PDB file of C-alpha atoms in Angstrom:
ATOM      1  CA  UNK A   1       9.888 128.419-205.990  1.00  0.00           C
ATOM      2  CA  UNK A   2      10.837 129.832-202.588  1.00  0.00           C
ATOM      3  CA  UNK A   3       9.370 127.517-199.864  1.00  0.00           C
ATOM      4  CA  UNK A   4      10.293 129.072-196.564  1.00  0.00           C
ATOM      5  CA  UNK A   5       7.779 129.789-194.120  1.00  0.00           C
ATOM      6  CA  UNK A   6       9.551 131.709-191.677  1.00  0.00           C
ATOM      7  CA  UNK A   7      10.879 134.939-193.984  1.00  0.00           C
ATOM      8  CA  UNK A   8       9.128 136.201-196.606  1.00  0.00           C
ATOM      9  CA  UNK A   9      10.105 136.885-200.018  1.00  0.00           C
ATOM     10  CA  UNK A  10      13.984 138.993-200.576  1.00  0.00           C
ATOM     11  CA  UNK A  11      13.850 138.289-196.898  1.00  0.00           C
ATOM     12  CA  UNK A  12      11.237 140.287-195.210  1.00  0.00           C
ATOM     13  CA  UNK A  13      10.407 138.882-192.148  1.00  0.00           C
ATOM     14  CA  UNK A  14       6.758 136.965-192.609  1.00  0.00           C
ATOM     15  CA  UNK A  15       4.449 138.565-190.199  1.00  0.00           C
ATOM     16  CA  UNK A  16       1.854 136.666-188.211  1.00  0.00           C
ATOM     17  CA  UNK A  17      -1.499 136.519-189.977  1.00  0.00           C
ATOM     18  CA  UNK A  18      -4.739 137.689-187.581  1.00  0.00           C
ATOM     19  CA  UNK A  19      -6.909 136.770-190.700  1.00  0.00           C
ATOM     20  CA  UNK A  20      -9.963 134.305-189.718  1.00  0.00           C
ATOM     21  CA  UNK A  21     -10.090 131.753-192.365  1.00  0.00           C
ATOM     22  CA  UNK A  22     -13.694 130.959-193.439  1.00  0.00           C
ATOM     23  CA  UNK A  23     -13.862 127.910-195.406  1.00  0.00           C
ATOM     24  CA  UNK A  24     -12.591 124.476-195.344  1.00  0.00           C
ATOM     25  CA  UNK A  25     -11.288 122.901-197.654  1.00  0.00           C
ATOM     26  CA  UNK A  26     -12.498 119.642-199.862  1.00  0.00           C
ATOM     27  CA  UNK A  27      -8.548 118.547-200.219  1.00  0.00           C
ATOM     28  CA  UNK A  28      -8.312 114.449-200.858  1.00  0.00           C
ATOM     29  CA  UNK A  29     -11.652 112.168-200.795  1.00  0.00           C
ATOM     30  CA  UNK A  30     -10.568 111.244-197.361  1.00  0.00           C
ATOM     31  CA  UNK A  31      -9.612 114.540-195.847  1.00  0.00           C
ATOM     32  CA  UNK A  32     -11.577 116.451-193.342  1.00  0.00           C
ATOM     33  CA  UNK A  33      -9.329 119.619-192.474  1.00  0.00           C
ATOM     34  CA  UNK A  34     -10.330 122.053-189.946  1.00  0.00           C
ATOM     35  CA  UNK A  35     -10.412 125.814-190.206  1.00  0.00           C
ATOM     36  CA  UNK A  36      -6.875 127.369-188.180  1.00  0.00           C
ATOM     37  CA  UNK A  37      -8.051 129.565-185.502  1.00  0.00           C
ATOM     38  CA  UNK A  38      -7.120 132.845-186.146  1.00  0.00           C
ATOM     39  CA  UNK A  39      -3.546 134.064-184.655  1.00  0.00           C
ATOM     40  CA  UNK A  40      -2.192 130.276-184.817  1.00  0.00           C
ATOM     41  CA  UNK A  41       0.492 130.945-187.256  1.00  0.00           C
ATOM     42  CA  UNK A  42       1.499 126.939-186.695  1.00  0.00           C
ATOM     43  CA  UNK A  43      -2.136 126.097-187.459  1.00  0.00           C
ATOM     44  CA  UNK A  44      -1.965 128.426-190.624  1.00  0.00           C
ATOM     45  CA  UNK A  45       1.300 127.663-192.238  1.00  0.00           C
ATOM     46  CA  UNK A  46       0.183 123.750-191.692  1.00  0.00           C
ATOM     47  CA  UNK A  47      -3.399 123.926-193.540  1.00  0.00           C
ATOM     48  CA  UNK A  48      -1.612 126.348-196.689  1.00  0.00           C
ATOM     49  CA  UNK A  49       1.388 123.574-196.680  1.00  0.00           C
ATOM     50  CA  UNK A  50      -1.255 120.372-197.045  1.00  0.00           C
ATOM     51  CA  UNK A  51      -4.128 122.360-198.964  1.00  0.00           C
ATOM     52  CA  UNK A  52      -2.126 125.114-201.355  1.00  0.00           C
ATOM     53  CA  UNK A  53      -1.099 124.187-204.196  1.00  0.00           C
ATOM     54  CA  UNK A  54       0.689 127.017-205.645  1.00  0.00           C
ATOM     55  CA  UNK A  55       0.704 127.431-209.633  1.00  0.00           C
ATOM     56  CA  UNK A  56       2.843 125.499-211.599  1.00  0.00           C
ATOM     57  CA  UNK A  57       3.939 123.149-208.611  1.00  0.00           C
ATOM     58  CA  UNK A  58       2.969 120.295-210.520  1.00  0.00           C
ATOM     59  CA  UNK A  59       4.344 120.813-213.801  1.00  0.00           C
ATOM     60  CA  UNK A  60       7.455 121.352-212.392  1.00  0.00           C
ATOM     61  CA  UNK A  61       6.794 117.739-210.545  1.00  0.00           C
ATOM     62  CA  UNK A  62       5.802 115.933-213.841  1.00  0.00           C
ATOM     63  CA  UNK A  63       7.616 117.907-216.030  1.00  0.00           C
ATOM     64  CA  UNK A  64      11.006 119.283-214.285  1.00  0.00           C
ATOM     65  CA  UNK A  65      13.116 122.180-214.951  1.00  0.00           C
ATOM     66  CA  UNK A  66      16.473 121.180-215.829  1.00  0.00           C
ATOM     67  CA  UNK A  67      16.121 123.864-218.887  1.00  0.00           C
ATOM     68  CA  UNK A  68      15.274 126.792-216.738  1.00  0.00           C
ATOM     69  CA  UNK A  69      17.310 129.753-216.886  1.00  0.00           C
ATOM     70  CA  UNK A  70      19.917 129.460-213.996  1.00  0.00           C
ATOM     71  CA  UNK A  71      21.494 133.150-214.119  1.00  0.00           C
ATOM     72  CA  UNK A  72      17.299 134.900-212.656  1.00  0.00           C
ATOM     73  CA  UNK A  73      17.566 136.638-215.802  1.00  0.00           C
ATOM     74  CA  UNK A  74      14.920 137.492-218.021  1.00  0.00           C
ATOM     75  CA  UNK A  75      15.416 135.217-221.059  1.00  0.00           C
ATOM     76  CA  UNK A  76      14.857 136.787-225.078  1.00  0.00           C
ATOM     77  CA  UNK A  77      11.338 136.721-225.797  1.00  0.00           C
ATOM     78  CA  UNK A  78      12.190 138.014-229.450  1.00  0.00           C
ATOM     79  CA  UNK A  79      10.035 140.639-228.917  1.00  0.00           C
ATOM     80  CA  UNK A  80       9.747 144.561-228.919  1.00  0.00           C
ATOM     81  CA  UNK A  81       9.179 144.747-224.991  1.00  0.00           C
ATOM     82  CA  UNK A  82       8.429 142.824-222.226  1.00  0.00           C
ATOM     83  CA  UNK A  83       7.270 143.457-218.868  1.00  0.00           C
ATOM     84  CA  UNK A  84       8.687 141.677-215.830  1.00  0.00           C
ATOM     85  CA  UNK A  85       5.931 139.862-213.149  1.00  0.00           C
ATOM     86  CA  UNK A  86       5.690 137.313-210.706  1.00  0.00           C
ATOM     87  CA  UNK A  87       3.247 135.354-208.503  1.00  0.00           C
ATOM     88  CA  UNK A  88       2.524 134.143-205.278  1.00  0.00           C
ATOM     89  CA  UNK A  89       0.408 131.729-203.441  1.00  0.00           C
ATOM     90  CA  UNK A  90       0.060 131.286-199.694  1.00  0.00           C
ATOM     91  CA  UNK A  91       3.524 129.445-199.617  1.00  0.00           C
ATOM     92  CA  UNK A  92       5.000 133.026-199.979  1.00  0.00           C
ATOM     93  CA  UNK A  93       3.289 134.688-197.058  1.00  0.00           C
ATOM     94  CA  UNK A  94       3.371 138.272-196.521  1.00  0.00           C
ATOM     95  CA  UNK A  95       5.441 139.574-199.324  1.00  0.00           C
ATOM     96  CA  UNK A  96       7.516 142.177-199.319  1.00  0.00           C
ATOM     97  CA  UNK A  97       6.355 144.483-202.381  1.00  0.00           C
ATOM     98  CA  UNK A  98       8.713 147.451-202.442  1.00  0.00           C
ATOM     99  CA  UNK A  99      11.339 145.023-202.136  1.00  0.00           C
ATOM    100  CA  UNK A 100       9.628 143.460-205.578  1.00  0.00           C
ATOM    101  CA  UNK A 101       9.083 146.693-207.067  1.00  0.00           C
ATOM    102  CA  UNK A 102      12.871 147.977-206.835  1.00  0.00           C
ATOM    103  CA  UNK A 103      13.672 144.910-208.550  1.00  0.00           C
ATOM    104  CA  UNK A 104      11.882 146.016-211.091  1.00  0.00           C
ATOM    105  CA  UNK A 105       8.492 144.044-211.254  1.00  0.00           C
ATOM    106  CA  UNK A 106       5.318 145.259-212.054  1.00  0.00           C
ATOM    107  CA  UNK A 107       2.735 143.038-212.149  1.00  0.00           C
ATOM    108  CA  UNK A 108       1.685 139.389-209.827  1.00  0.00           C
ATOM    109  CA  UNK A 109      -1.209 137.610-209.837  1.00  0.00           C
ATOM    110  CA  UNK A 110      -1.693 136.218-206.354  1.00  0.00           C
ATOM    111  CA  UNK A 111      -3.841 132.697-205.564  1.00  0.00           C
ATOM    112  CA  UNK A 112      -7.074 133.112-204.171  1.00  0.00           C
ATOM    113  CA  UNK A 113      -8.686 129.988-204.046  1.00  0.00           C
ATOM    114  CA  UNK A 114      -8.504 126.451-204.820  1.00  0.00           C
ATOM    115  CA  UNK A 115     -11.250 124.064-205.611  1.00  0.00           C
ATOM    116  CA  UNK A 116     -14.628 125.106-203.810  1.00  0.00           C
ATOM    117  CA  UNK A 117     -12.780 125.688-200.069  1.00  0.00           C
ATOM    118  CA  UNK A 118      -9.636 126.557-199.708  1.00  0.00           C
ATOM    119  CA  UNK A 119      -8.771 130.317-199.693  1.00  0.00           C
ATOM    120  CA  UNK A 120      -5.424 131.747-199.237  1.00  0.00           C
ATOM    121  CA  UNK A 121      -5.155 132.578-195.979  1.00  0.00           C
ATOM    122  CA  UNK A 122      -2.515 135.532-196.922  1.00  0.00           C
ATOM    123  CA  UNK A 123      -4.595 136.666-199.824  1.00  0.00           C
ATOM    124  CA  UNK A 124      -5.712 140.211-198.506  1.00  0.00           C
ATOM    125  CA  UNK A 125      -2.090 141.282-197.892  1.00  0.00           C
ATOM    126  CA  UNK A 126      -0.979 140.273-201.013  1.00  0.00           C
ATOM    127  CA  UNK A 127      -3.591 141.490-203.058  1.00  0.00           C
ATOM    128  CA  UNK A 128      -4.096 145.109-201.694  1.00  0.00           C
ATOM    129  CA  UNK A 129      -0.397 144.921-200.392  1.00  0.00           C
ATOM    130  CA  UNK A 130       0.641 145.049-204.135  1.00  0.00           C
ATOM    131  CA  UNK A 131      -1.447 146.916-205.542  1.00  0.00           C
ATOM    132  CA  UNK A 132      -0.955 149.430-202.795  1.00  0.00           C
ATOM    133  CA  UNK A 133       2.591 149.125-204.209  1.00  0.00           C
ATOM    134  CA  UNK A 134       1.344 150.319-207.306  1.00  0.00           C
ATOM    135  CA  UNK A 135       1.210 146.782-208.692  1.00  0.00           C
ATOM    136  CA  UNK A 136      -1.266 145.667-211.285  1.00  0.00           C
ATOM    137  CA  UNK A 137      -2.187 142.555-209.572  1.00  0.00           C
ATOM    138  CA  UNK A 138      -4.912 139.994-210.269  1.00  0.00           C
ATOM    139  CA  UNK A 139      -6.550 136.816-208.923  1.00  0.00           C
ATOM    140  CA  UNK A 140      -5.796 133.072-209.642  1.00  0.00           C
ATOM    141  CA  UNK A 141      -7.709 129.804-208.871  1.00  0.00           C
ATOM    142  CA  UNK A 142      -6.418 126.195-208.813  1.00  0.00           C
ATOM    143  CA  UNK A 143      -9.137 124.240-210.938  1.00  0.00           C
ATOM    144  CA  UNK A 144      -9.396 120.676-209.192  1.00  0.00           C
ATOM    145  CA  UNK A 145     -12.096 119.793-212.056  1.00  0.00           C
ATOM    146  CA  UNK A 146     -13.114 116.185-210.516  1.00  0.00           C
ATOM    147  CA  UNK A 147     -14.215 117.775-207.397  1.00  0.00           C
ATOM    148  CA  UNK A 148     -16.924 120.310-208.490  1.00  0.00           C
ATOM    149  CA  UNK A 149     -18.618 122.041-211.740  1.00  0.00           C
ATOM    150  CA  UNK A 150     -16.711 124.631-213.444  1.00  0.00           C
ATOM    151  CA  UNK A 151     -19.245 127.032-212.900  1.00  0.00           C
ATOM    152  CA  UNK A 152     -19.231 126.312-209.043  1.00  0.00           C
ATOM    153  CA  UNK A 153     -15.505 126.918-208.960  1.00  0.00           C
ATOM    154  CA  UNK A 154     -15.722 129.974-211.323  1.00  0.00           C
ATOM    155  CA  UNK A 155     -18.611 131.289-208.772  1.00  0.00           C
ATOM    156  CA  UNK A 156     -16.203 130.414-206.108  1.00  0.00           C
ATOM    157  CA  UNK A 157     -13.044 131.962-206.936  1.00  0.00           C
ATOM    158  CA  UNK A 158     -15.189 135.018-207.984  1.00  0.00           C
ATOM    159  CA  UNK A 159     -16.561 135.277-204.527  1.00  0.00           C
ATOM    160  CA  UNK A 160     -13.483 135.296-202.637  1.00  0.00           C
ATOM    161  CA  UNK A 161     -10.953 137.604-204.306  1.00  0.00           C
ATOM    162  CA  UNK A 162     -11.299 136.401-207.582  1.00  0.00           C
ATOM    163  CA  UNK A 163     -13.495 139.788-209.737  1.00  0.00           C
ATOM    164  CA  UNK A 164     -12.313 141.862-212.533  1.00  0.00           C
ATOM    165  CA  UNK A 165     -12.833 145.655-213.212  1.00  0.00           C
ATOM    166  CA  UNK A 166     -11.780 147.374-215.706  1.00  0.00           C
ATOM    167  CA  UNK A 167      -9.816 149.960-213.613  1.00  0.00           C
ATOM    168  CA  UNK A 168      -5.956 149.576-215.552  1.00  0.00           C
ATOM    169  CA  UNK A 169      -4.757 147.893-212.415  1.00  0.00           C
ATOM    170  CA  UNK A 170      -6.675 144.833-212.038  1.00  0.00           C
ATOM    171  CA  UNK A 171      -5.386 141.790-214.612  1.00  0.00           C
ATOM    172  CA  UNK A 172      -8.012 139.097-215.023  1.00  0.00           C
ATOM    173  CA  UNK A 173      -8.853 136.267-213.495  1.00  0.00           C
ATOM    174  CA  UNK A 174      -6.497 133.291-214.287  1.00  0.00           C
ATOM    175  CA  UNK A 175      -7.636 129.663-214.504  1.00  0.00           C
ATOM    176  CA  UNK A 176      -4.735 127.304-213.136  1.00  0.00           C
ATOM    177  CA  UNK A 177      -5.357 123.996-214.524  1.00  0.00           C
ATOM    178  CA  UNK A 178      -2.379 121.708-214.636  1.00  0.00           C
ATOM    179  CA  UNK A 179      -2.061 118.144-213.873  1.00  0.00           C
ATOM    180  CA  UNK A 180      -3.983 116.420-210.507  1.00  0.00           C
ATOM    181  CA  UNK A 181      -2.048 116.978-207.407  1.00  0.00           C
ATOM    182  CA  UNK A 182      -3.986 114.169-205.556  1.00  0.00           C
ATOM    183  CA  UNK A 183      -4.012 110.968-208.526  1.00  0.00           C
ATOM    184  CA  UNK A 184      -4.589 110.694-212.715  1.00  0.00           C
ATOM    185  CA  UNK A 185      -3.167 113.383-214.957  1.00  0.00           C
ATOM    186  CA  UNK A 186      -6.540 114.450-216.143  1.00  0.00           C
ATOM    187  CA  UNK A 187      -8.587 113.870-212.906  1.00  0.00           C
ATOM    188  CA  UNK A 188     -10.243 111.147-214.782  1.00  0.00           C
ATOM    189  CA  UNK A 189     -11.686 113.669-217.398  1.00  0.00           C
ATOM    190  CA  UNK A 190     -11.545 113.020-220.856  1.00  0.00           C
ATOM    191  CA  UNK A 191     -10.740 115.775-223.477  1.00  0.00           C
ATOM    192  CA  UNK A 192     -14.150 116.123-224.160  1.00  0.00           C
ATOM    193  CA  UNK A 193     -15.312 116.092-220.668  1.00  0.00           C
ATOM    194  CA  UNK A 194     -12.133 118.694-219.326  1.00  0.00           C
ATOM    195  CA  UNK A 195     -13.387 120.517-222.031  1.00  0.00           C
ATOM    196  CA  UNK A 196     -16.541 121.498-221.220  1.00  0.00           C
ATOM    197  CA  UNK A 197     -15.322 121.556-217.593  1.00  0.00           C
ATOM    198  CA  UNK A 198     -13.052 124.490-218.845  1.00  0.00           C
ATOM    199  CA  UNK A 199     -15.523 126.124-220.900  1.00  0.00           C
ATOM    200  CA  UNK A 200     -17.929 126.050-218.211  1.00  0.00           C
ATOM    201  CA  UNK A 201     -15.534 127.762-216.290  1.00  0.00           C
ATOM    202  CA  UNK A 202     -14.862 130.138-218.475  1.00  0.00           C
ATOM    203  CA  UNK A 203     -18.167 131.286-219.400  1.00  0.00           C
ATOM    204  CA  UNK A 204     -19.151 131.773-215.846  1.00  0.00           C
ATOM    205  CA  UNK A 205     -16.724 134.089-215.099  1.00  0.00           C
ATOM    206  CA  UNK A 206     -16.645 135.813-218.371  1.00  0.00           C
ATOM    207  CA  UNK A 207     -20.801 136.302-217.369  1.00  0.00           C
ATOM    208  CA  UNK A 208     -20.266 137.547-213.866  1.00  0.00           C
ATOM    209  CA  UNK A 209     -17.135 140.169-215.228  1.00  0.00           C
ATOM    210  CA  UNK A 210     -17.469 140.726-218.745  1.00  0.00           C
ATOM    211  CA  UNK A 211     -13.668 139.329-219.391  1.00  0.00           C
ATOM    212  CA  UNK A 212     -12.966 135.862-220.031  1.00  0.00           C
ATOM    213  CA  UNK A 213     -10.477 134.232-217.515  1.00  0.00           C
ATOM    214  CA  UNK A 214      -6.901 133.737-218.963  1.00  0.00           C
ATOM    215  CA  UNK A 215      -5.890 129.847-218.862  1.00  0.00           C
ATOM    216  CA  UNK A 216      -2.567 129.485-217.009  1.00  0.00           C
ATOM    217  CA  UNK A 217      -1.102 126.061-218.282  1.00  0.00           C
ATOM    218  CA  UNK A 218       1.885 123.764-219.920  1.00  0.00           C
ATOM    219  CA  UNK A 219       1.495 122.639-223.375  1.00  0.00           C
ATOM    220  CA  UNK A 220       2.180 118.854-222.743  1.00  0.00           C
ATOM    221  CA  UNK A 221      -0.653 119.102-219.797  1.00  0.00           C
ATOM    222  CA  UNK A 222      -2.927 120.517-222.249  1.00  0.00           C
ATOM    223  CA  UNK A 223      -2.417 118.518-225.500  1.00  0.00           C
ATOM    224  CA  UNK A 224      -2.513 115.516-223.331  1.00  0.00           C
ATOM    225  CA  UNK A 225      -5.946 116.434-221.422  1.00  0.00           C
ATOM    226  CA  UNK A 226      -7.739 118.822-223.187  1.00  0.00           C
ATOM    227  CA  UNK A 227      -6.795 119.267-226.855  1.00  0.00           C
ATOM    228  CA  UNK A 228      -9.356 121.841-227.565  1.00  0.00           C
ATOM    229  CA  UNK A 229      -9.129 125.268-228.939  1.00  0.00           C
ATOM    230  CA  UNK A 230      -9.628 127.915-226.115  1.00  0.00           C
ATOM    231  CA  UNK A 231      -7.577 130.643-228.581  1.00  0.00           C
ATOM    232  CA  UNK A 232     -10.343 133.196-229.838  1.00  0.00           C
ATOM    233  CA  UNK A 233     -11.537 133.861-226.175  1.00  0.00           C
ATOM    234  CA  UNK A 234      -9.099 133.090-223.439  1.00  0.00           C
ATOM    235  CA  UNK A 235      -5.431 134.889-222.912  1.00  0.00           C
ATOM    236  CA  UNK A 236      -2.441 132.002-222.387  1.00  0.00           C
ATOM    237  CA  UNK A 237      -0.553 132.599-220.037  1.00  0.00           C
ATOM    238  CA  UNK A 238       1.889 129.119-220.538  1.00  0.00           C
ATOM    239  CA  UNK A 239       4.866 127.445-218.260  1.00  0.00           C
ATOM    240  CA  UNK A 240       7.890 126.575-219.606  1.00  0.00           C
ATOM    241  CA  UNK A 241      10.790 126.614-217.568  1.00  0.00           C
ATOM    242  CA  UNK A 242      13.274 126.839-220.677  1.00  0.00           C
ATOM    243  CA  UNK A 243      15.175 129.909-222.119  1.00  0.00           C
ATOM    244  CA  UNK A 244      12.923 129.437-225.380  1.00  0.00           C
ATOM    245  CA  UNK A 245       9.107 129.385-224.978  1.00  0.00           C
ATOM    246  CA  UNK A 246       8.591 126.379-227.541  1.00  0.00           C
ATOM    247  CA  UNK A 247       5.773 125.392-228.734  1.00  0.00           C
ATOM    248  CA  UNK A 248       2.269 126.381-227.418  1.00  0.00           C
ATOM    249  CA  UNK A 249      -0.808 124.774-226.593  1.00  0.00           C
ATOM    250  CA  UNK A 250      -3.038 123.173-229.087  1.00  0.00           C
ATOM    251  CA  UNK A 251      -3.767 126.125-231.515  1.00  0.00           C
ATOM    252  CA  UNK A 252      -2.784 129.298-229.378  1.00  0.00           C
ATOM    253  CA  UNK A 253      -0.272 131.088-231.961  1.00  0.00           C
ATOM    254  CA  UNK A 254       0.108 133.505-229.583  1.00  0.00           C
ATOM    255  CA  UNK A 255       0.894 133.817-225.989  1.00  0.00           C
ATOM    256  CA  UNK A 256       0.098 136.855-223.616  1.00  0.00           C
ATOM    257  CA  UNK A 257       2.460 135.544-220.461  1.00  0.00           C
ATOM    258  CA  UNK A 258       5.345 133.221-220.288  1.00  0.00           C
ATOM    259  CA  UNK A 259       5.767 131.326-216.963  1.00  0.00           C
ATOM    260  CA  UNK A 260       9.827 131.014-217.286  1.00  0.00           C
ATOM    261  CA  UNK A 261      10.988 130.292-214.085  1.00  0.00           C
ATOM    262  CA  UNK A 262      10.481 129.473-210.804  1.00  0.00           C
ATOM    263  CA  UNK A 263      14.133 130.391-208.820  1.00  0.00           C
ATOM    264  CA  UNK A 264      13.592 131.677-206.169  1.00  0.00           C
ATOM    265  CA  UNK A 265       9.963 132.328-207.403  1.00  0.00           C
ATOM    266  CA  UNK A 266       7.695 131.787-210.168  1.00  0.00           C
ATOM    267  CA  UNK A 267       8.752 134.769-212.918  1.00  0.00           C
ATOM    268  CA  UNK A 268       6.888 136.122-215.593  1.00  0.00           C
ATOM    269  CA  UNK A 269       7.482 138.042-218.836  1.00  0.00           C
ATOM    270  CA  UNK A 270       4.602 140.039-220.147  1.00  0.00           C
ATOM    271  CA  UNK A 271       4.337 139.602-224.208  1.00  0.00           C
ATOM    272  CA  UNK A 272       4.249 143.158-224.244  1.00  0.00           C
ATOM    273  CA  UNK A 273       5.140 147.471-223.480  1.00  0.00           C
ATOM    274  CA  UNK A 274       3.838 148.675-220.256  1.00  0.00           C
ATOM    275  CA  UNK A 275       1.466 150.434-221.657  1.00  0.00           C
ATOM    276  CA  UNK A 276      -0.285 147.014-223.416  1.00  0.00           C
ATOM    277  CA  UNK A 277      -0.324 145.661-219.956  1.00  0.00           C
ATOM    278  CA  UNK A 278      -2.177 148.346-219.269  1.00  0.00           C
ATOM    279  CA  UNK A 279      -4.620 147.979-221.855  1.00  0.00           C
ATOM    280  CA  UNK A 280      -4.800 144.415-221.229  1.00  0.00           C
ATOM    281  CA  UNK A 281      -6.317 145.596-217.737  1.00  0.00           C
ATOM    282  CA  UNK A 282      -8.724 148.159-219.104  1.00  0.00           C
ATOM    283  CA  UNK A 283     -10.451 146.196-222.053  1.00  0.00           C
ATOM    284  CA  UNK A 284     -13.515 144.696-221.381  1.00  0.00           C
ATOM    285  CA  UNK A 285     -14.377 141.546-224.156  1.00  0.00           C
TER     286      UNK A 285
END
């Protein structure tokens, strides 16, 4: 995952952010942060480098990626098509999205929030930035599940960047949840309990947009904490940083995006033509 804070991603030049940032953010039991003021780029880059967590940051920590592809090439999904995507958390700042488009990408999904506080401070450029690009972009949200309900972080994420609509260029809302940047695995939840954290989760949202979140996540985290069926209701959108998928989640038999690599950023493959990606932004459930 690129982790520069000075240059942007293919090497645009990260501009200054005048965004205000609104809300705090819970981070560890005994942190207090304080909001940056707005136009300290010091202040900024410092609160998204303790409080961000991007996606998949942790499974790479607990589970590595000596298997990922080396080469930045797509690997075979053994399937008809495929559709080439990335995303981007605050760690990225302002992205350069033509440069992303000539590569040949066509769909992110960009962090908005994190818990019930933290909001990517860099969210509005990269949201409207891509899709002004021409992008189909959607939202993500970091679950920290031993800090608040699911259905406060669902409400959360929703108010700050996180709806749906089905317009053909908006994906739906992901669900990060991956192992505990701050302690335990499983945040001290059992199966049963991360469960119904998820579910509640996942029904909020799914009642505020008509489309159920997809569930971003490894399939060791997920055996390991959850073990539950989320299949008939939520797209998987799984990490493996292998040139093989492997297997999946506890009784997904299909995926809809594959997490595959994260040099020099987090890539995705789309289990799909254009044209299903498409759909997969129009349908309502």
């Amino acid at each position: 995952m690129w982790r520069g804070r000075r240059r942007g991603l293919l090497g645009a030049t990260v501009v200054a952010t005048t965004m205000v940032l609104t809300a705090g953010f819970g981070g560890p039991a005994s942190a207090d942060p304080t909001t940056p003021p707005a136009g300290d780029q010091a202040a900024i880059d410092a609160y998204v480098q303790k409080y961000d967590h991007e996606m998949g940051s942790q499974i790479r920590r607990h589970e590595g990626t000596a298997q990922m592809p080396r080469d930045g090439s797509p690997p075979s999904l053994g399937a008809e098509a495929a559709v080439e995507g990335i995303d981007v958390s605050g760690h990225q700042g302002n992205v350069d999205w033509p440069g992303h488009w000539n590569a040949g990408r066509r769909f992110v999904w960009v962090k908005a929030t994190e818990g019930t506080g933290y909001i990517n401070p860099y969210f509005p450029q990269q949201y409207t930035g891509s899709y002004d690009q021409g992008f189909i972009r959607g939202a993500y949200h970091f679950a920290l599940p031993d800090r608040s309900s699911g259905a406060a972080q669902a409400n959360y994420f929703s108010d700050n960047g996180g709806g749906w609509s089905g317009d053909g260029r908006t994906l739906p809302g992901a669900l990060d949840v991956e192992y505990n940047p701050y302690g335990a695995s499983c945040y001290g939840l059992s199966p049963a309990d991360m469960t119904a954290w998820i579910k509640s989760f996942s029904d909020t949202y799914k009642a505020r947009w008509s489309k159920f979140p997809a569930i971003y996540t490894s399939t060791n985290w997920w055996n390991q904490c959850v073990g539950s069926s989320f299949s008939t209701t939520n797209p998987l959108w799984v990490a493996r940083y292998a040139s093989s998928i492997g297997a999946l989640p506890f009784d997904w038999s299909v995926h809809t995006v594959w997490q595959y690599s994260s040099s020099p950023l987090d890539r995705n493959s789309f289990n799909g033509s254009y044209d299903r990606l498409v759909v997969f932004a129009t349908n309502h459930d």
